[in-house]
XYZ file of C-alpha atoms in Angstrom:
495
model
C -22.167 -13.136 1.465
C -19.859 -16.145 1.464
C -21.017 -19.230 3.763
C -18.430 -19.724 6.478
C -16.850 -22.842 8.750
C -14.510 -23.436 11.226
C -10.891 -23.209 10.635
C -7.761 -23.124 12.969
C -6.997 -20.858 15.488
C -4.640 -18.172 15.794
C -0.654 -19.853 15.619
C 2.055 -17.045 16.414
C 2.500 -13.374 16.059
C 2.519 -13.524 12.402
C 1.795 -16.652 10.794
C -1.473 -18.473 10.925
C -1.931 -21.351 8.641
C -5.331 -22.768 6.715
C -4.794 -26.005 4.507
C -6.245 -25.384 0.845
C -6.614 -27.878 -2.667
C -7.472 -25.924 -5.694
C -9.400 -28.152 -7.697
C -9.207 -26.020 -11.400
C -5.973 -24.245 -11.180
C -6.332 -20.647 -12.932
C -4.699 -20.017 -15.791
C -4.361 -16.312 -15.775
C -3.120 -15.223 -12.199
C -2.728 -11.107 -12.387
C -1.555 -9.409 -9.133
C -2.514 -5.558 -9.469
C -0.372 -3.687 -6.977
C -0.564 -0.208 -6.904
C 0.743 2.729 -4.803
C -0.384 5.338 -2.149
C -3.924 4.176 -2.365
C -6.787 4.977 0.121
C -9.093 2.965 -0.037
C -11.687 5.194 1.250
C -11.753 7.257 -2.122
C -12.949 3.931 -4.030
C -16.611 2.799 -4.445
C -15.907 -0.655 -2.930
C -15.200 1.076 0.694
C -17.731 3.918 0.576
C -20.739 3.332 -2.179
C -21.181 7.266 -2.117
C -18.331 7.502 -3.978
C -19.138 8.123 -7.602
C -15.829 8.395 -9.775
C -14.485 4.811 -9.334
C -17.023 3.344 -11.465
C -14.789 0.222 -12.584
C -14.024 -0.662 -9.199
C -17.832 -0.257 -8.155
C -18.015 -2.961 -11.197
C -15.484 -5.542 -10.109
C -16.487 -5.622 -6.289
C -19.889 -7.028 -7.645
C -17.904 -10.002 -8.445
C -15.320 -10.095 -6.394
C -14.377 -10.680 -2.317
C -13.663 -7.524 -0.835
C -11.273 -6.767 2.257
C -12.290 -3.946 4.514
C -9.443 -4.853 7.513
C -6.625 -5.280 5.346
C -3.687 -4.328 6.904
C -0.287 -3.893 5.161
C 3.256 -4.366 6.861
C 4.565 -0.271 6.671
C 3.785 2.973 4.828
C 6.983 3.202 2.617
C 6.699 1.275 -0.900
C 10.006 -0.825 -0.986
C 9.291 -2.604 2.461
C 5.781 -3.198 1.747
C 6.356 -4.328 -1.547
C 8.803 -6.557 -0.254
C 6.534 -7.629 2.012
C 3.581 -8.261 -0.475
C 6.093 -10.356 -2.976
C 7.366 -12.228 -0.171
C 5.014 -12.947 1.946
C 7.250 -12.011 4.870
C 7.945 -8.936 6.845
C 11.381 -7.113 7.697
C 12.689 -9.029 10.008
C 12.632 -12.035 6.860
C 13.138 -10.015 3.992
C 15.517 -7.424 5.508
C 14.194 -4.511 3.492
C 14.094 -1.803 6.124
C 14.202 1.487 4.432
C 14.159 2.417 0.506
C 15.619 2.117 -1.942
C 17.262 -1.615 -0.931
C 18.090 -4.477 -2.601
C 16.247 -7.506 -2.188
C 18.462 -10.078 -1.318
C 17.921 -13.683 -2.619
C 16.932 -15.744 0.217
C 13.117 -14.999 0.219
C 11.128 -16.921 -2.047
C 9.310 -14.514 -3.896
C 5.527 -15.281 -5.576
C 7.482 -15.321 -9.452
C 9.710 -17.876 -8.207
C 6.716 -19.448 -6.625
C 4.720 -19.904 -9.931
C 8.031 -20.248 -12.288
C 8.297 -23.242 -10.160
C 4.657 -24.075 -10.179
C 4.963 -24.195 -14.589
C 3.701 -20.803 -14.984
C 5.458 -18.438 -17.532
C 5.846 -15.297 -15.340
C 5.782 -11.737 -16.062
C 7.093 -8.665 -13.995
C 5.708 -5.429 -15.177
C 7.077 -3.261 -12.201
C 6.809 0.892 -12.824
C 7.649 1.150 -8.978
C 11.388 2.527 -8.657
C 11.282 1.119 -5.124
C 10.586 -2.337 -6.377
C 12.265 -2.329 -9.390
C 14.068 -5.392 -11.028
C 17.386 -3.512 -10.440
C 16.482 -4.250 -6.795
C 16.071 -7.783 -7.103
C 12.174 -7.776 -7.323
C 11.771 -9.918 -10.203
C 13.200 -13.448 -9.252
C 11.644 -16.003 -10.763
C 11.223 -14.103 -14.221
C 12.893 -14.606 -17.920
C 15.042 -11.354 -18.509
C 12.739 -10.734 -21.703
C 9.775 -10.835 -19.849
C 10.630 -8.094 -17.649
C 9.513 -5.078 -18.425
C 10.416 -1.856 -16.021
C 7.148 -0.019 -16.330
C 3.614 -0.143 -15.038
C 1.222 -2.865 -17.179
C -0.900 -1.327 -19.776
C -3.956 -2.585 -21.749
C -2.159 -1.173 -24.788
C 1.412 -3.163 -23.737
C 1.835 -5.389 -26.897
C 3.256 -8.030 -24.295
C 0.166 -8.193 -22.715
C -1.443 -8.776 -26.269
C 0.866 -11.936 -26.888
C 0.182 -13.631 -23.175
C -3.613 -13.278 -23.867
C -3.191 -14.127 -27.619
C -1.465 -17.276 -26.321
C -3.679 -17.963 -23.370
C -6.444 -18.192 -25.677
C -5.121 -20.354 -28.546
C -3.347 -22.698 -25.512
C -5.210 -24.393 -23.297
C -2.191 -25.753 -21.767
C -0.721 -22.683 -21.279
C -0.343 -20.751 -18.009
C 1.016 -17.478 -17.237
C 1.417 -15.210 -13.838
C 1.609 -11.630 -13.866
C 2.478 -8.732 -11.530
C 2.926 -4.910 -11.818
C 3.581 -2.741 -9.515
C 3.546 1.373 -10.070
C 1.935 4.538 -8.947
C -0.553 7.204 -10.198
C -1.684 8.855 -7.187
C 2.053 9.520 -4.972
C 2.091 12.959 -3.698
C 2.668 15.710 -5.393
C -0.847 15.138 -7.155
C -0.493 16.097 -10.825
C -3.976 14.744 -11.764
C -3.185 15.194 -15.380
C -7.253 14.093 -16.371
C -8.363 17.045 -14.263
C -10.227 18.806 -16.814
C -11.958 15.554 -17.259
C -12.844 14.616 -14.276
C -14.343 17.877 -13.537
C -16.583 17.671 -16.501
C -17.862 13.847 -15.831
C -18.213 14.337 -12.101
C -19.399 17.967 -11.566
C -20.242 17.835 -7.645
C -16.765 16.843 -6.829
C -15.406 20.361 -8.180
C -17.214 22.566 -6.999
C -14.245 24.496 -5.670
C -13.260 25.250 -9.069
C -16.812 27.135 -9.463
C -15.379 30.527 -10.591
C -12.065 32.191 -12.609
C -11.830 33.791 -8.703
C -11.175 30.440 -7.131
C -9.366 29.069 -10.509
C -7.151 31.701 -10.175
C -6.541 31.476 -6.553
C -6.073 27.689 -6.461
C -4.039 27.779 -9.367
C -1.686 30.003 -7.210
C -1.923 27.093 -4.068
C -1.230 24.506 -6.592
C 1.901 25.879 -7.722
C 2.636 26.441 -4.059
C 1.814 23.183 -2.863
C 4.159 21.770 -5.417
C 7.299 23.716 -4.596
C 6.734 23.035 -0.838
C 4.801 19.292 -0.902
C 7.691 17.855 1.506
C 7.286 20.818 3.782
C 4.019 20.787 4.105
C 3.659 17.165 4.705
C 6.481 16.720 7.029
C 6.273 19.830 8.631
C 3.333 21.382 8.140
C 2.656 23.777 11.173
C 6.168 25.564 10.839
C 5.303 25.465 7.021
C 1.997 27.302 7.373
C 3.423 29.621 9.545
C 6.038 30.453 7.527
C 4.196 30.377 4.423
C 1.772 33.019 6.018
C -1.584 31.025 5.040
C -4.216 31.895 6.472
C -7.715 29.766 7.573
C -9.354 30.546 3.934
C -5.659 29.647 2.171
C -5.716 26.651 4.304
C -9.097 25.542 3.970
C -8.767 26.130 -0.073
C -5.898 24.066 -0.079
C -7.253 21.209 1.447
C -9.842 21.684 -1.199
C -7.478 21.177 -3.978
C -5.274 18.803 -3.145
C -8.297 16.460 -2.342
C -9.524 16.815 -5.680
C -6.119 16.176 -7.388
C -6.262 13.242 -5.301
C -9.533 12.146 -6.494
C -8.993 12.697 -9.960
C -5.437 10.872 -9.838
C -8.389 8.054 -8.374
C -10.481 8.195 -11.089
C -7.261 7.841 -13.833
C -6.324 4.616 -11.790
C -9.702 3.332 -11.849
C -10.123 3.714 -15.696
C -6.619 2.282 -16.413
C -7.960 -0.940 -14.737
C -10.651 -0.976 -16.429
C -9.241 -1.127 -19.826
C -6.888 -3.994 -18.546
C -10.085 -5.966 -17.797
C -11.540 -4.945 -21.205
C -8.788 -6.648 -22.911
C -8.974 -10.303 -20.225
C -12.738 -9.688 -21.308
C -12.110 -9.450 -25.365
C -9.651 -12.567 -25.335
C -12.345 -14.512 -22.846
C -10.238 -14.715 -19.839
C -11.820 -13.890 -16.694
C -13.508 -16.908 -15.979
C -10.078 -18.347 -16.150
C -8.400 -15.382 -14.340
C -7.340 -14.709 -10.409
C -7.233 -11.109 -10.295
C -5.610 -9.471 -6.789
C -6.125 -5.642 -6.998
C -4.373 -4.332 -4.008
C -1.722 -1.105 -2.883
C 1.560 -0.978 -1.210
C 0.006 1.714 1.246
C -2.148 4.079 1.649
C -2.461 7.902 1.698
C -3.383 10.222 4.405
C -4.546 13.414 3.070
C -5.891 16.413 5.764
C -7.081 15.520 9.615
C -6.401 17.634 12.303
C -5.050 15.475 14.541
C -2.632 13.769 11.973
C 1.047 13.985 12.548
C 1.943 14.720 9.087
C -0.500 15.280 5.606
C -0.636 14.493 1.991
C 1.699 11.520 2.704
C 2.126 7.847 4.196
C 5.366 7.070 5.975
C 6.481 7.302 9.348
C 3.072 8.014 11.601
C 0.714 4.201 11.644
C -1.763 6.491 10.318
C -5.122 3.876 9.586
C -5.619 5.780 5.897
C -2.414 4.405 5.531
C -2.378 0.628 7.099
C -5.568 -0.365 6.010
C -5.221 -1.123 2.371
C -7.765 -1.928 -0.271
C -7.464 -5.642 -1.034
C -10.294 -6.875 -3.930
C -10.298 -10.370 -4.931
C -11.808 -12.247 -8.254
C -11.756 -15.814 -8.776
C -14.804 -17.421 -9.794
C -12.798 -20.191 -11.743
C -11.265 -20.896 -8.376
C -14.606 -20.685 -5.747
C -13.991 -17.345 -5.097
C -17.727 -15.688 -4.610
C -18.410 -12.282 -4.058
C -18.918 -11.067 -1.015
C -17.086 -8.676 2.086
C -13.712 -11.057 4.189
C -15.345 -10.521 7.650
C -11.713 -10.911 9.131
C -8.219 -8.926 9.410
C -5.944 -10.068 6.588
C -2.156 -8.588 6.100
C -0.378 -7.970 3.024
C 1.849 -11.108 3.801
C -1.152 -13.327 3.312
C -1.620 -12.223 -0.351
C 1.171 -14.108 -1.862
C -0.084 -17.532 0.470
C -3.515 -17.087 -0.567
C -3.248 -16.766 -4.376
C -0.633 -19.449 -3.960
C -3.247 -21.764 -2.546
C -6.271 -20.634 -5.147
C -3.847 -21.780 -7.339
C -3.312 -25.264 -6.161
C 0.550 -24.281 -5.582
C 2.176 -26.429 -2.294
C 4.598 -23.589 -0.647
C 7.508 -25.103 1.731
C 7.544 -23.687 5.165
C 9.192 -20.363 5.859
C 9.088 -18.745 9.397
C 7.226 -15.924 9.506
C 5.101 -15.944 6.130
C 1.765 -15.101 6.427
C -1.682 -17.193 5.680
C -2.971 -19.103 3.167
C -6.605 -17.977 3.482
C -7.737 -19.951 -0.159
C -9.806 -22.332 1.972
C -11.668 -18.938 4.298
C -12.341 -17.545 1.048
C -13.821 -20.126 -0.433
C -16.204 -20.266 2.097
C -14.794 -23.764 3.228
C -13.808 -22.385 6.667
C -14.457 -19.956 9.359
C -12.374 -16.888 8.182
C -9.178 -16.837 11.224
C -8.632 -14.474 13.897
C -5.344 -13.060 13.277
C -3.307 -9.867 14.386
C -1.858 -7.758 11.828
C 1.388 -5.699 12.874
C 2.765 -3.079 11.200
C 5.882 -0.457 11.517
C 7.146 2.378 10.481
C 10.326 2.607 8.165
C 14.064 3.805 8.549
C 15.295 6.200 6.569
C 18.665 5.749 4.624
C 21.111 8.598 5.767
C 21.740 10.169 2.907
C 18.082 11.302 3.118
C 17.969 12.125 6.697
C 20.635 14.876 6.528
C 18.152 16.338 3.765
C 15.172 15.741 6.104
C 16.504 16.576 9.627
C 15.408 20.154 9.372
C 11.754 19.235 9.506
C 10.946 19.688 13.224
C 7.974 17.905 13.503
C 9.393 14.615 11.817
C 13.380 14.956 13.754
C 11.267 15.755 17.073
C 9.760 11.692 16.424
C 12.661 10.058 14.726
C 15.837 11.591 15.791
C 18.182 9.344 14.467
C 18.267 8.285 11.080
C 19.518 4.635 10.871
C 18.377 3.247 14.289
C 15.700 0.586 14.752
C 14.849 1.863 18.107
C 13.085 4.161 16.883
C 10.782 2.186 14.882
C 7.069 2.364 15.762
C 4.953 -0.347 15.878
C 1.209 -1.141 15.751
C -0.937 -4.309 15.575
C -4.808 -4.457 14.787
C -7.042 -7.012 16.462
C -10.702 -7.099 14.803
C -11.325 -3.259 15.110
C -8.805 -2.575 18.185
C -5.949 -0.578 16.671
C -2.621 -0.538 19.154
C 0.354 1.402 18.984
C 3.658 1.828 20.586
C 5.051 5.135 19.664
C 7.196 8.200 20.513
C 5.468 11.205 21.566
C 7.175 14.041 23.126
C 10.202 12.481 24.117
C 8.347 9.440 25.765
C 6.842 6.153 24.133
C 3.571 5.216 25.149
C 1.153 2.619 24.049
C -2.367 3.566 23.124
C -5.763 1.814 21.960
C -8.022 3.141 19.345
C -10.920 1.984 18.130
C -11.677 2.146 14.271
C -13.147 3.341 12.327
C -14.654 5.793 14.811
C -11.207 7.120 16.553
C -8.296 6.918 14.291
C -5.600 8.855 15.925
C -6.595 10.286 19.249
C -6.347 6.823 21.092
C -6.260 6.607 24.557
C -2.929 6.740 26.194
C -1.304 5.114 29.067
C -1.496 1.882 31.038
C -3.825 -0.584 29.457
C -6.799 -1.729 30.517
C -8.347 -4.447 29.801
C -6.096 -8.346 29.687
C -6.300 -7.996 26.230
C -4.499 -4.740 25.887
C -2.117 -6.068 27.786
C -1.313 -8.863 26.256
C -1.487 -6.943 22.633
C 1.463 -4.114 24.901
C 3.464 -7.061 25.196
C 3.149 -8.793 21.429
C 4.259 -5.130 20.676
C 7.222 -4.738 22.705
C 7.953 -8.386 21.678
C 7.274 -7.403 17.773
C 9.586 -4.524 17.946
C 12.057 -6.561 19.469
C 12.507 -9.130 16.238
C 12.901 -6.319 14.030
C 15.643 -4.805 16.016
C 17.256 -7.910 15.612
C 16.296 -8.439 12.122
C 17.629 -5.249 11.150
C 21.073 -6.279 13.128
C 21.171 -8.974 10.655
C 20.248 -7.252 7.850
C 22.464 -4.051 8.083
C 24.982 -4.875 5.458
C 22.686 -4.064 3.026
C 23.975 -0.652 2.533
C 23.315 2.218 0.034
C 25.254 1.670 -3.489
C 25.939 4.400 -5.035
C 22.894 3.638 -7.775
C 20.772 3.241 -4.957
C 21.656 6.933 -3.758
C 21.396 7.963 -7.821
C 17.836 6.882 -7.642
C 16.934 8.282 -4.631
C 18.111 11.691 -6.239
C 16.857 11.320 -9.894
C 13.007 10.802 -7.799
C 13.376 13.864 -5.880
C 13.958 12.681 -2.572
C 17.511 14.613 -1.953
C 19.326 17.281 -3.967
């Protein structure tokens, strides 16, 4: 466990800020971001888990984040938000797909600056260079599809990394292997390396009846996420269909999992053949997360629009021992707008001073100083209207955000330590509410709060919400192109 000192004290609603000094700059800096990630199906949050065996690896060596929070459960604000360093109310991106717009400094502009050669291999459609996500990076160097061990321009960075010394290089990919509808296309292969986990596929009775929900699943997926009780009603499934199909689509999930895991581990093959990671800063982290089945979850088998913890609470895994970055478990709450900060500061990079960008915690993780108290707020997204008129028909999701494009409707949460606040709209009336994780995710306990401290977190809340009412006023002439609407239709999110 890393050693621990004092450090300052919490600043502002969002910003919190730790001095750092990188003595041995890195000269590999690789930021991992995937997509719709929970972090409870990896080995590094739960060691019963069997079929992340890279990631089981790397957490040996690396710091590891359990109260990680990220900014909202839709990709293009929280990738936004993770590039940077910022959250809506700074970057403006309030719903996907938007365009970035130029004013934030993102973390490739940050190390262009810094004499890095930068590299943007971004698979994510949501935070795509077409949307202005890849400032700071040579037009040939950008490249719009996930990184791969196999890419040949990964081949030439490490070729030159190891016949430079002087050379230094930062890259970043963003993508997504485990976004609902599941299609866990190493099924068969999971199954016959992790037995136990499919048991449900035991005989051709079940194969042929799951085989039936899986077809289902996938002609109904947004129906059954955003609507799910009118769905199963309509649907006629019963508690066996049900319980079968909860089944399933947890094991697509976990073998999507187990494909992620192994295409990280090949990346980290290749640092390892060219004798990089002693040299390397290696961020693995998500977007968001995924909520599969719970009972007393607004929506399933998705992420957006409920503050669902599965989906806030984001894995985070850190390696840097070039830098003084020594395995162990981050006793504090982090945000994804302390990512770009933090790597910044491992890497001996001086940052000017934005409002509202998140800590550099290079110093906490160091084990230089005590790790900061600091409150991590999230929200829920907009979205754009030409989705809404496609989505309106889904009771359960109109009956919580009735309007399409208004930021009054935005939820909002904050976590402090394991205290997990929301202000959100149930049944016609907003309410604030406590939980306490892990133990109560989403049952809370409603009404006026108790305790000074809840109070003063109801207030930060209301006073949270109220800058990204006005940030959205600002940032509202950002509307749809007619690519942006293209894209939106070419993913399948309207006809």
């Amino acid at each position: 466990m890393i050693r621990l000192g004092p450090c300052v004290a919490l600043a502002s609603l969002l910003l919190v800020s730790c001095g750092s000094g990188a003595k041995t700059p890195p000269r590999l800096v690789l930021l991992y971001a995937t997509c719709s990630l929970n972090k409870d199906f990896l080995a590094p949050y739960d060691s019963g888990i069997s079929f992340t065996p890279v990631l089981d690896a790397f957490r040996r060596e690396a710091l590891v984040f359990p109260r990680h929070h990220t900014e909202s459960g839709q990709s293009g604000t929280s990738f936004a938000s993770l590039f940077s360093g910022t959250q809506a109310m700074h970057h403006g991106v309030y719903r996907h797909p938007t365009r970035l717009g130029d004013e934030p400094l993102l973390i490739t502009e940050a190390y262009a600056d810094a004499g890095y050669e930068t590299f943007a291999f971004l698979g994510h459609p949501m935070a795509s260079a077409s949307l202005n996500f890849a400032q700071g990076v040579a037009p040939d160097n950008v490249h719009a599809k996930r990184l791969e061990a196999e890419s040949p321009a990964l081949r030439q960075i490490l070729e030159r990394l190891a016949d430079d010394p002087g050379y230094r290089a930062f890259v970043v990919t963003n993508f997504t292997v485990t976004h609902a509808p599941y299609q866990a296309p190493l099924l068969d292969e999971f199954c016959e390396l992790h037995p136990e986990e499919c048991r449900v596929l035991a005989s051709p009775q079940s194969l042929a009846r799951l085989g039936r929900l899986r077809k289902l699943y996938w002609q109904e997926h947004w129906s059954l996420s955003f609507d799910f009780d009118r769905t199963v009603t309509r649907l006629g499934l019963g508690a066996i269909e049900l319980r079968e199909l909860r089944q399933l689509l947890e094991l697509l999930y976990k073998a999507d999992v187990f494909r992620l895991d192994r295409m990280f581990g090949r990346l980290l093959d290749r640092l390892a053949e060219h004798g990089l990671l002693d040299e390397a800063l290696i961020a693995f982290t998500s977007d968001h997360g995924e909520i599969l089945y719970r009972e007393d979850a607004a929506f399933r088998w998705t992420h957006g629009f409920q503050l669902a913890p599965e989906v806030l609470n984001v894995a985070f895994l850190l390696y840097g021992p070039g830098v003084g970055v020594e395995p162990g478990v981050y006793p504090g709450v982090t945000r994804s707008i302390d990512v770009f900060p933090t790597l910044a500061g491992l890497s001996g990079i001086e940052l000017p001073d934005v409002e509202g960008r998140g800590t550099d915690l290079s110093r906490a993780v160091r084990g230089e100083v005590a790790a900061p108290a600091q409150l991590a707020f999230s929200h829920t997204s907009l979205f754009r209207p030409e989705m809404w008129r496609q989505y309106r028909h889904y009771e359960a999701l109109a009956t919580r955000f009735p309007e399409a494009d208004d930021p009054e409707q935005i939820w909002v949460a904050v976590r402090s330590g394991d205290a997990f606040h929301k202000l959100r709209r149930l049944d016609g009336a907003w309410r604030h509410e406590r939980f306490d994780l892990p133990v109560d995710p989403d049952r809370g306990h409603a009404g006026r709060p108790a305790s000074e401290e809840d109070r003063a977190l109801a207030t930060m809340l209301g006073h949270y919400k109220e800058q990204l009412v006005e940030g959205f006023a600002a940032a509202r002439g950002a509307r749809p192109v007619e690519s942006e609407v293209e894209l939106l239709r070419s993913l399948g999110y309207i006809d």
